[in-house]
């Protein structure tokens, strides 16, 4: 029966290709991106801004927002954990082209996105609902991009992207490869990303097909435990997605069908693999339908299956079902609103609900006031439920975590030169989940901690005093008042940033463009540190670009986590060619 549901979704999508209608209805972006048009709650970085930012992999972009903490166990996309406004990496919701790609085994893998920089159109962050969304560039009928770079520690990167037509279908194939000996012993890596994206726009229907493949082989020095510095990991991920849109008169329909396969091989001691080696394979199926019955009312339904086969966690699976009613009434021309009411059922946890309410009021053309209220659910990962070892103990009786959030926002724009935004937010966690212990010699245990409350605020200032896109200044700051720890030792929940300040300086001189980014981080229980990244680039001719990028250019000594030392300075140079 379960297989039939997924097959039915695919058949409906396939059949829609052959169905004609007399009128095409343009669909709202909510179908694809899940984050609505109430822009006051969003932080985003678009492709025209991404081009000049020093990022060596797509996920790195989020680190330049003050409400995000990105914990990199190594650079260039080897592995990183995401924290939005102090929520740990299991509590965030990550979307790729509208599909939720959170890994059911562990949130350590949720931010492994099979994309190249040629595929990324923009990144949007909704701190109030703990969402990060990666949006794709649409393929074109023609265009070729090539990139190659070299850097410290035997770094070599190569990448290409080709756009081409197949009759009426626009296609893009992108590939990148990165290899390095690592900045220290047992941090070497080989990384691959391959993406194929096809788009068909017809008078009646829109079709999208996406395939992403990611392969990572790397040394994992102290990634999970400082007692074992010679760890090694091998990851192979495949992602498939088929999306369709169709409409007739006031009714429109869309389908988002996707599958994610993630395989992980973990070696505790790469010099003696027989000592301890684990294999984990997860499968995620998703099929979502959106029906727009008439203007202002959407009906969404989805069914999802998560499965794991593991030498350590065993074999487990669960089915999730979701039903959502979305109201977007246009009460006044200067008042936008959105209300989501959802029923959710997860196998083993029964029926539950979530809701979301957003309001945005415009004061003239320059100012906006916003209010958002959310109730979110987070189910325990398979690791939190079933992982048992001498140093880590899961708990099969864990309850789902309920998250309540409230945000007030105000933004103001002075023509095109100055933009400011101020936010105040509150968040409460009920049955919060974390790995804790009271004695240093005791094993880590997954526990429901009860209630946690987080409050804070944020400020953003963007200045363009010269009126030029190549010259601008941006400041952003986020403050968090973290909860007091109820246990002596906490792995994640009680080890968040209390202060983060980000400054970005874009300058242009004699044809050279400089993008300098500084980050001041003050963890709640650890010493503060400042990191600076830069990118210097110059165009030669109309299609050739030379660039220099540096990460942690002042070689700041710091710790990403209590037991994990941060990354040292790393420079690279490269060229990029467009045809």
Short mmCIF file of C-alpha atoms in Angstrom, two decimals, residues 49 69 179 200 221 321 440 458 480 505 548 553 555 563-564:
data_model
loop_
_atom_site.label_atom_id
_atom_site.label_comp_id
_atom_site.label_asym_id
_atom_site.label_seq_id
_atom_site.Cartn_x
_atom_site.Cartn_y
_atom_site.Cartn_z
CA UNK A 49 25.83 39.05 -4.10
CA UNK A 69 26.24 29.57 13.59
CA UNK A 179 41.18 17.44 -3.17
CA UNK A 200 10.44 22.31 -19.42
CA UNK A 221 40.44 14.03 13.07
CA UNK A 321 1.84 12.25 6.96
CA UNK A 440 32.93 13.58 32.92
CA UNK A 458 18.96 41.14 15.95
CA UNK A 480 20.91 35.27 22.40
CA UNK A 505 33.02 45.58 3.27
CA UNK A 548 42.28 35.24 -4.51
CA UNK A 553 43.36 35.32 7.14
CA UNK A 555 45.14 32.71 11.60
CA UNK A 563 36.71 19.58 22.04
CA UNK A 564 37.06 20.58 18.37
#
